[in-house]
PDB file of C-alpha atoms in Angstrom:
ATOM      1  CA  MET A   1      66.659 -18.438-101.257  1.00 47.00           C
ATOM      2  CA  GLN A   2      67.305 -21.614-103.221  1.00 48.00           C
ATOM      3  CA  SER A   3      69.563 -23.072-100.515  1.00 49.00           C
ATOM      4  CA  ILE A   4      66.956 -22.263 -97.849  1.00 46.00           C
ATOM      5  CA  SER A   5      64.295 -24.017 -99.938  1.00 48.00           C
ATOM      6  CA  MET A   6      66.510 -27.078-100.310  1.00 45.00           C
ATOM      7  CA  ARG A   7      67.173 -27.198 -96.563  1.00 47.00           C
ATOM      8  CA  MET A   8      63.460 -27.003 -95.882  1.00 42.00           C
ATOM      9  CA  SER A   9      62.565 -29.711 -98.391  1.00 51.00           C
ATOM     10  CA  PHE A  10      65.145 -32.230 -97.171  1.00 44.00           C
ATOM     11  CA  PRO A  11      63.380 -33.024 -93.886  1.00 59.00           C
ATOM     12  CA  GLN A  12      60.105 -33.411 -95.767  1.00 62.00           C
ATOM     13  CA  SER A  13      61.727 -35.837 -98.215  1.00 58.00           C
ATOM     14  CA  PHE A  14      63.331 -37.758 -95.370  1.00 50.00           C
ATOM     15  CA  ARG A  15      60.002 -38.053 -93.560  1.00 56.00           C
ATOM     16  CA  ALA A  16      58.399 -39.319 -96.775  1.00 53.00           C
ATOM     17  CA  VAL A  17      61.082 -42.006 -97.109  1.00 46.00           C
ATOM     18  CA  VAL A  18      60.616 -43.021 -93.480  1.00 44.00           C
ATOM     19  CA  ARG A  19      56.848 -43.250 -93.958  1.00 52.00           C
ATOM     20  CA  LEU A  20      57.297 -45.328 -97.109  1.00 45.00           C
ATOM     21  CA  PHE A  21      59.739 -47.648 -95.345  1.00 42.00           C
ATOM     22  CA  GLY A  22      57.352 -48.000 -92.420  1.00 45.00           C
ATOM     23  CA  LEU A  23      54.468 -48.760 -94.767  1.00 48.00           C
ATOM     24  CA  LEU A  24      56.497 -51.425 -96.552  1.00 48.00           C
ATOM     25  CA  MET A  25      57.558 -52.992 -93.249  1.00 51.00           C
ATOM     26  CA  VAL A  26      53.925 -53.230 -92.146  1.00 52.00           C
ATOM     27  CA  ALA A  27      52.073 -53.943 -95.382  1.00 60.00           C
ATOM     28  CA  GLY A  28      54.695 -55.980 -97.249  1.00 68.00           C
ATOM     29  CA  PRO A  29      55.032 -58.944 -94.864  1.00 84.00           C
ATOM     30  CA  LEU A  30      51.331 -58.748 -94.022  1.00 87.00           C
ATOM     31  CA  ALA A  31      50.408 -59.088 -97.700  1.00 89.00           C
ATOM     32  CA  ILE A  32      52.750 -62.062 -98.114  1.00 91.00           C
ATOM     33  CA  ILE A  33      51.349 -63.740 -94.998  1.00 94.00           C
ATOM     34  CA  LEU A  34      47.790 -63.250 -96.285  1.00 94.00           C
ATOM     35  CA  VAL A  35      48.687 -64.718 -99.684  1.00 93.00           C
ATOM     36  CA  PHE A  36      50.369 -67.757 -98.149  1.00 95.00           C
ATOM     37  CA  ARG A  37      47.382 -68.327 -95.923  1.00 96.00           C
ATOM     38  CA  PHE A  38      45.829 -69.849 -99.047  1.00 95.00           C
ATOM     39  CA  LEU A  39      48.630 -70.539-101.556  1.00 95.00           C
ATOM     40  CA  PRO A  40      51.720 -72.758-101.210  1.00 96.00           C
ATOM     41  CA  PRO A  41      54.973 -70.766-100.915  1.00 95.00           C
ATOM     42  CA  PRO A  42      56.960 -71.472-104.125  1.00 93.00           C
ATOM     43  CA  VAL A  43      60.379 -71.029-102.465  1.00 94.00           C
ATOM     44  CA  THR A  44      61.895 -69.756 -99.215  1.00 95.00           C
ATOM     45  CA  PRO A  45      65.024 -67.733 -98.430  1.00 93.00           C
ATOM     46  CA  LEU A  46      66.666 -70.796 -96.848  1.00 95.00           C
ATOM     47  CA  MET A  47      66.109 -72.853-100.001  1.00 96.00           C
ATOM     48  CA  LEU A  48      67.822 -70.154-102.072  1.00 94.00           C
ATOM     49  CA  ILE A  49      70.700 -69.878 -99.587  1.00 94.00           C
ATOM     50  CA  ARG A  50      71.253 -73.635 -99.577  1.00 95.00           C
ATOM     51  CA  ALA A  51      71.096 -73.713-103.385  1.00 94.00           C
ATOM     52  CA  ALA A  52      73.796 -71.022-103.498  1.00 94.00           C
ATOM     53  CA  GLU A  53      75.868 -73.216-101.158  1.00 94.00           C
ATOM     54  CA  GLY A  54      75.643 -76.047-103.683  1.00 94.00           C
ATOM     55  CA  HIS A  55      72.789 -78.134-102.272  1.00 95.00           C
ATOM     56  CA  SER A  56      69.968 -79.468-104.391  1.00 92.00           C
ATOM     57  CA  LEU A  57      66.356 -78.394-103.904  1.00 95.00           C
ATOM     58  CA  ARG A  58      63.862 -81.198-103.358  1.00 96.00           C
ATOM     59  CA  GLN A  59      60.367 -80.226-102.280  1.00 96.00           C
ATOM     60  CA  ASP A  60      56.904 -81.552-103.137  1.00 96.00           C
ATOM     61  CA  TRP A  61      54.018 -79.664-101.580  1.00 97.00           C
ATOM     62  CA  VAL A  62      51.228 -81.880-100.268  1.00 98.00           C
ATOM     63  CA  ALA A  63      48.036 -81.001 -98.425  1.00 98.00           C
ATOM     64  CA  TYR A  64      47.941 -81.502 -94.674  1.00 98.00           C
ATOM     65  CA  GLU A  65      45.630 -84.479 -95.158  1.00 97.00           C
ATOM     66  CA  ARG A  66      48.380 -86.161 -97.224  1.00 98.00           C
ATOM     67  CA  ILE A  67      50.853 -86.137 -94.324  1.00 98.00           C
ATOM     68  CA  ALA A  68      50.755 -88.870 -91.700  1.00 98.00           C
ATOM     69  CA  PRO A  69      49.221 -87.455 -88.487  1.00 97.00           C
ATOM     70  CA  ALA A  70      52.110 -89.027 -86.588  1.00 97.00           C
ATOM     71  CA  LEU A  71      54.529 -86.506 -88.101  1.00 98.00           C
ATOM     72  CA  ALA A  72      52.689 -83.401 -86.884  1.00 98.00           C
ATOM     73  CA  GLU A  73      52.341 -84.951 -83.436  1.00 98.00           C
ATOM     74  CA  ALA A  74      56.024 -85.917 -83.318  1.00 98.00           C
ATOM     75  CA  VAL A  75      57.094 -82.430 -84.395  1.00 98.00           C
ATOM     76  CA  ILE A  76      54.985 -80.839 -81.655  1.00 97.00           C
ATOM     77  CA  ALA A  77      56.432 -83.267 -79.098  1.00 96.00           C
ATOM     78  CA  ALA A  78      59.964 -82.535 -80.290  1.00 96.00           C
ATOM     79  CA  GLU A  79      59.813 -78.794 -80.887  1.00 94.00           C
ATOM     80  CA  ASP A  80      56.892 -77.113 -79.130  1.00 95.00           C
ATOM     81  CA  ASN A  81      54.696 -79.034 -76.685  1.00 94.00           C
ATOM     82  CA  LEU A  82      52.340 -76.090 -76.070  1.00 94.00           C
ATOM     83  CA  PHE A  83      51.835 -75.175 -79.739  1.00 96.00           C
ATOM     84  CA  CYS A  84      48.077 -75.750 -79.675  1.00 96.00           C
ATOM     85  CA  LYS A  85      47.614 -73.448 -76.649  1.00 93.00           C
ATOM     86  CA  GLN A  86      49.623 -70.432 -77.852  1.00 94.00           C
ATOM     87  CA  ALA A  87      47.409 -67.481 -78.778  1.00 90.00           C
ATOM     88  CA  ILE A  88      50.000 -65.351 -80.572  1.00 93.00           C
ATOM     89  CA  GLY A  89      52.739 -67.866 -81.303  1.00 91.00           C
ATOM     90  CA  PHE A  90      55.013 -67.385 -78.271  1.00 89.00           C
ATOM     91  CA  ASP A  91      55.792 -69.587 -75.283  1.00 84.00           C
ATOM     92  CA  PHE A  92      56.120 -66.816 -72.695  1.00 79.00           C
ATOM     93  CA  ASN A  93      57.218 -69.099 -69.860  1.00 78.00           C
ATOM     94  CA  ALA A  94      60.079 -70.421 -71.980  1.00 66.00           C
ATOM     95  CA  LEU A  95      60.997 -66.897 -73.059  1.00 65.00           C
ATOM     96  CA  GLN A  96      61.096 -65.757 -69.443  1.00 60.00           C
ATOM     97  CA  GLY A  97      63.379 -68.657 -68.600  1.00 56.00           C
ATOM     98  CA  GLN A  98      65.763 -67.728 -71.409  1.00 56.00           C
ATOM     99  CA  ILE A  99      65.812 -64.069 -70.326  1.00 56.00           C
ATOM    100  CA  GLU A 100      66.625 -65.128 -66.774  1.00 52.00           C
ATOM    101  CA  ALA A 101      69.399 -67.432 -68.055  1.00 50.00           C
ATOM    102  CA  TRP A 102      70.877 -64.568 -70.064  1.00 52.00           C
ATOM    103  CA  TRP A 103      70.627 -62.233 -67.056  1.00 57.00           C
ATOM    104  CA  ASP A 104      72.495 -64.808 -64.929  1.00 49.00           C
ATOM    105  CA  GLY A 105      75.294 -64.951 -67.481  1.00 52.00           C
ATOM    106  CA  GLU A 106      74.279 -68.294 -68.980  1.00 50.00           C
ATOM    107  CA  ARG A 107      73.952 -68.898 -72.688  1.00 48.00           C
ATOM    108  CA  PRO A 108      70.253 -68.979 -73.699  1.00 48.00           C
ATOM    109  CA  ARG A 109      69.306 -72.221 -75.449  1.00 51.00           C
ATOM    110  CA  GLY A 110      66.369 -70.764 -77.322  1.00 57.00           C
ATOM    111  CA  ALA A 111      62.600 -70.767 -76.865  1.00 69.00           C
ATOM    112  CA  SER A 112      61.538 -70.992 -80.487  1.00 88.00           C
ATOM    113  CA  THR A 113      57.980 -72.155 -81.137  1.00 95.00           C
ATOM    114  CA  ILE A 114      56.672 -73.819 -84.289  1.00 97.00           C
ATOM    115  CA  THR A 115      54.999 -70.540 -85.268  1.00 97.00           C
ATOM    116  CA  MET A 116      58.291 -68.679 -84.813  1.00 95.00           C
ATOM    117  CA  GLN A 117      60.095 -71.312 -86.873  1.00 96.00           C
ATOM    118  CA  THR A 118      57.445 -71.013 -89.585  1.00 97.00           C
ATOM    119  CA  ALA A 119      57.991 -67.247 -89.737  1.00 96.00           C
ATOM    120  CA  LYS A 120      61.755 -67.755 -89.931  1.00 95.00           C
ATOM    121  CA  ASN A 121      61.628 -70.502 -92.560  1.00 95.00           C
ATOM    122  CA  LEU A 122      59.033 -68.713 -94.669  1.00 95.00           C
ATOM    123  CA  LEU A 123      60.381 -65.169 -94.768  1.00 93.00           C
ATOM    124  CA  LEU A 124      63.793 -64.858 -93.104  1.00 92.00           C
ATOM    125  CA  TRP A 125      67.329 -66.222 -93.140  1.00 89.00           C
ATOM    126  CA  PRO A 126      69.010 -68.685 -90.751  1.00 88.00           C
ATOM    127  CA  GLY A 127      71.108 -67.435 -87.869  1.00 83.00           C
ATOM    128  CA  ARG A 128      70.792 -65.905 -84.415  1.00 80.00           C
ATOM    129  CA  ASP A 129      71.594 -62.261 -85.113  1.00 83.00           C
ATOM    130  CA  PRO A 130      69.439 -59.705 -83.253  1.00 86.00           C
ATOM    131  CA  VAL A 131      67.936 -58.198 -86.425  1.00 88.00           C
ATOM    132  CA  ARG A 132      66.612 -61.559 -87.581  1.00 88.00           C
ATOM    133  CA  LYS A 133      65.263 -62.379 -84.132  1.00 87.00           C
ATOM    134  CA  LEU A 134      63.524 -58.986 -83.977  1.00 89.00           C
ATOM    135  CA  LEU A 135      61.897 -59.526 -87.377  1.00 90.00           C
ATOM    136  CA  GLU A 136      60.886 -63.029 -86.333  1.00 93.00           C
ATOM    137  CA  ALA A 137      59.193 -61.611 -83.239  1.00 91.00           C
ATOM    138  CA  TRP A 138      57.377 -59.067 -85.436  1.00 92.00           C
ATOM    139  CA  LEU A 139      56.130 -61.669 -87.940  1.00 94.00           C
ATOM    140  CA  THR A 140      55.180 -64.441 -85.512  1.00 95.00           C
ATOM    141  CA  PRO A 141      51.988 -62.929 -84.032  1.00 95.00           C
ATOM    142  CA  GLN A 142      50.799 -61.928 -87.501  1.00 95.00           C
ATOM    143  CA  ILE A 143      51.002 -65.535 -88.651  1.00 97.00           C
ATOM    144  CA  ALA A 144      49.479 -66.792 -85.399  1.00 97.00           C
ATOM    145  CA  LEU A 145      46.493 -64.449 -85.703  1.00 96.00           C
ATOM    146  CA  LEU A 146      45.881 -64.746 -89.451  1.00 96.00           C
ATOM    147  CA  TRP A 147      46.417 -68.483 -89.931  1.00 97.00           C
ATOM    148  CA  SER A 148      44.771 -71.447 -88.282  1.00 97.00           C
ATOM    149  CA  LYS A 149      46.923 -73.859 -86.279  1.00 97.00           C
ATOM    150  CA  ARG A 150      46.453 -76.467 -88.978  1.00 97.00           C
ATOM    151  CA  ARG A 151      47.617 -74.035 -91.671  1.00 98.00           C
ATOM    152  CA  ILE A 152      50.730 -73.219 -89.660  1.00 98.00           C
ATOM    153  CA  LEU A 153      51.493 -76.928 -89.365  1.00 98.00           C
ATOM    154  CA  GLU A 154      50.750 -77.488 -93.052  1.00 98.00           C
ATOM    155  CA  VAL A 155      53.147 -74.770 -94.189  1.00 98.00           C
ATOM    156  CA  TYR A 156      55.818 -75.691 -91.659  1.00 98.00           C
ATOM    157  CA  LEU A 157      55.769 -79.382 -92.556  1.00 98.00           C
ATOM    158  CA  ASN A 158      56.035 -78.511 -96.249  1.00 98.00           C
ATOM    159  CA  ILE A 159      58.962 -76.068 -96.071  1.00 98.00           C
ATOM    160  CA  VAL A 160      61.086 -77.125 -93.098  1.00 98.00           C
ATOM    161  CA  GLU A 161      64.543 -78.542 -93.830  1.00 97.00           C
ATOM    162  CA  PHE A 162      64.816 -82.281 -93.099  1.00 98.00           C
ATOM    163  CA  GLY A 163      68.189 -82.832 -94.761  1.00 97.00           C
ATOM    164  CA  PRO A 164      70.682 -81.222 -97.163  1.00 96.00           C
ATOM    165  CA  GLY A 165      68.507 -79.850 -99.976  1.00 95.00           C
ATOM    166  CA  ILE A 166      65.432 -81.736 -98.713  1.00 97.00           C
ATOM    167  CA  TYR A 167      62.422 -79.648 -97.704  1.00 98.00           C
ATOM    168  CA  GLY A 168      59.031 -80.735 -96.513  1.00 98.00           C
ATOM    169  CA  ALA A 169      57.485 -83.995 -95.388  1.00 98.00           C
ATOM    170  CA  GLU A 170      56.886 -85.500 -98.834  1.00 98.00           C
ATOM    171  CA  ALA A 171      60.421 -84.997-100.125  1.00 98.00           C
ATOM    172  CA  ALA A 172      61.857 -86.245 -96.828  1.00 98.00           C
ATOM    173  CA  ALA A 173      59.654 -89.343 -96.747  1.00 98.00           C
ATOM    174  CA  GLN A 174      60.633 -90.209-100.316  1.00 98.00           C
ATOM    175  CA  ALA A 175      64.347 -89.485 -99.789  1.00 97.00           C
ATOM    176  CA  PHE A 176      64.801 -91.309 -96.486  1.00 97.00           C
ATOM    177  CA  PHE A 177      62.164 -94.039 -96.511  1.00 98.00           C
ATOM    178  CA  GLY A 178      61.077 -94.475-100.136  1.00 97.00           C
ATOM    179  CA  LYS A 179      57.409 -93.795 -99.420  1.00 98.00           C
ATOM    180  CA  SER A 180      54.900 -90.966 -99.368  1.00 98.00           C
ATOM    181  CA  ALA A 181      54.477 -88.719 -96.345  1.00 98.00           C
ATOM    182  CA  LEU A 182      51.017 -90.193 -95.764  1.00 98.00           C
ATOM    183  CA  MET A 183      52.484 -93.689 -95.323  1.00 98.00           C
ATOM    184  CA  LEU A 184      55.090 -92.790 -92.691  1.00 98.00           C
ATOM    185  CA  SER A 185      55.086 -95.036 -89.639  1.00 97.00           C
ATOM    186  CA  ARG A 186      55.171 -93.503 -86.175  1.00 97.00           C
ATOM    187  CA  ARG A 187      58.835 -94.431 -85.751  1.00 97.00           C
ATOM    188  CA  GLU A 188      59.752 -92.915 -89.138  1.00 98.00           C
ATOM    189  CA  ALA A 189      57.808 -89.761 -88.309  1.00 98.00           C
ATOM    190  CA  THR A 190      59.592 -89.498 -84.974  1.00 98.00           C
ATOM    191  CA  GLN A 191      62.991 -89.919 -86.632  1.00 98.00           C
ATOM    192  CA  LEU A 192      62.171 -87.071 -89.023  1.00 98.00           C
ATOM    193  CA  ALA A 193      61.079 -84.835 -86.142  1.00 98.00           C
ATOM    194  CA  ALA A 194      64.245 -85.668 -84.235  1.00 97.00           C
ATOM    195  CA  VAL A 195      66.589 -84.315 -86.946  1.00 98.00           C
ATOM    196  CA  LEU A 196      65.020 -80.830 -87.090  1.00 97.00           C
ATOM    197  CA  PRO A 197      67.559 -79.082 -84.831  1.00 95.00           C
ATOM    198  CA  ASN A 198      70.440 -80.157 -87.102  1.00 95.00           C
ATOM    199  CA  PRO A 199      69.203 -81.497 -90.462  1.00 96.00           C
ATOM    200  CA  LEU A 200      72.525 -80.949 -92.250  1.00 95.00           C
ATOM    201  CA  GLU A 201      74.387 -83.291 -89.907  1.00 95.00           C
ATOM    202  CA  TRP A 202      71.775 -85.797 -88.709  1.00 97.00           C
ATOM    203  CA  SER A 203      70.075 -88.391 -90.904  1.00 96.00           C
ATOM    204  CA  ALA A 204      66.582 -89.742 -90.285  1.00 96.00           C
ATOM    205  CA  ALA A 205      67.427 -92.840 -92.341  1.00 95.00           C
ATOM    206  CA  MET A 206      70.662 -93.626 -90.475  1.00 95.00           C
ATOM    207  CA  PRO A 207      70.205 -92.314 -86.936  1.00 94.00           C
ATOM    208  CA  SER A 208      73.302 -92.030 -84.767  1.00 95.00           C
ATOM    209  CA  PRO A 209      73.222 -93.139 -81.114  1.00 96.00           C
ATOM    210  CA  HIS A 210      72.555 -89.539 -80.105  1.00 96.00           C
ATOM    211  CA  LEU A 211      69.675 -89.275 -82.560  1.00 97.00           C
ATOM    212  CA  ARG A 212      68.216 -92.570 -81.344  1.00 97.00           C
ATOM    213  CA  GLN A 213      68.225 -91.128 -77.831  1.00 97.00           C
ATOM    214  CA  ARG A 214      66.290 -88.098 -79.103  1.00 97.00           C
ATOM    215  CA  VAL A 215      63.803 -90.410 -80.809  1.00 97.00           C
ATOM    216  CA  ALA A 216      63.297 -92.318 -77.546  1.00 97.00           C
ATOM    217  CA  VAL A 217      62.672 -89.080 -75.649  1.00 97.00           C
ATOM    218  CA  ILE A 218      60.067 -87.950 -78.191  1.00 97.00           C
ATOM    219  CA  GLU A 219      58.347 -91.331 -78.110  1.00 97.00           C
ATOM    220  CA  ARG A 220      58.114 -91.198 -74.309  1.00 97.00           C
ATOM    221  CA  ARG A 221      56.805 -87.646 -74.409  1.00 97.00           C
ATOM    222  CA  LEU A 222      54.023 -88.284 -76.925  1.00 97.00           C
ATOM    223  CA  PRO A 223      51.624 -90.113 -74.561  1.00 96.00           C
ATOM    224  CA  GLN A 224      52.254 -87.476 -71.907  1.00 96.00           C
ATOM    225  CA  ILE A 225      51.195 -84.558 -74.140  1.00 96.00           C
ATOM    226  CA  ARG A 226      48.352 -86.363 -75.937  1.00 95.00           C
ATOM    227  CA  PRO A 227      45.730 -83.921 -74.521  1.00 94.00           C
ATOM    228  CA  LEU A 228      47.751 -81.034 -76.002  1.00 95.00           C
ATOM    229  CA  LEU A 229      47.635 -82.321 -79.595  1.00 96.00           C
ATOM    230  CA  ALA A 230      44.010 -81.545 -80.465  1.00 95.00           C
ATOM    231  CA  CYS A 231      44.833 -78.824 -83.016  1.00 95.00           C
ATOM    232  CA  ALA A 232      46.979 -81.248 -85.030  1.00 93.00           C
ATOM    233  CA  ARG A 233      44.105 -83.617 -85.737  1.00 87.00           C
TER     234      ARG A 233
END
């Protein structure tokens, strides 16, 4: 009788664990996202990973109004032209293109939006493994629906990696240009936006020929997407 009772209770215990795990997966990230809708994140997983790799940790949170508008505009031009128009944080046309490239046997180049990058930088680890991408896709619409566009930009510009151990606009402006984020020129802001795909190798203060080409592309694109930048102002 005892063994029968144990066999009957095991499925019940397993179901309870599954329910608890499901509750944590839903409520845990949601609670964190709600908290960081109002409060500055004190640290991110990437910062801790880089610190373990031996990098320093330089970050100074500043309000969105204390960051030069040129930086938000340059980041949108460099990373996600349609940011202001995305309802739930995805660029579905770009995603479709990447799926078609994968189906044709080509290597997808990515269709990451600023909201997706915010989710990744805030709560996840770097890399392209399927588990991380799945979690990123789960978190992105929650951030898009619960935060304003300006809040997404504010958090992103304060936690994104601009160089080895350098996070956020203020720390980057001080490290590379010796000034506050509010005083960045348009060219300096564009150079910072240009390094985002590879901040460990590229320097905003000493741009390589390749980086200067990226800067030129962003500068040409900015006037073209001016009508799409309303949410950054």
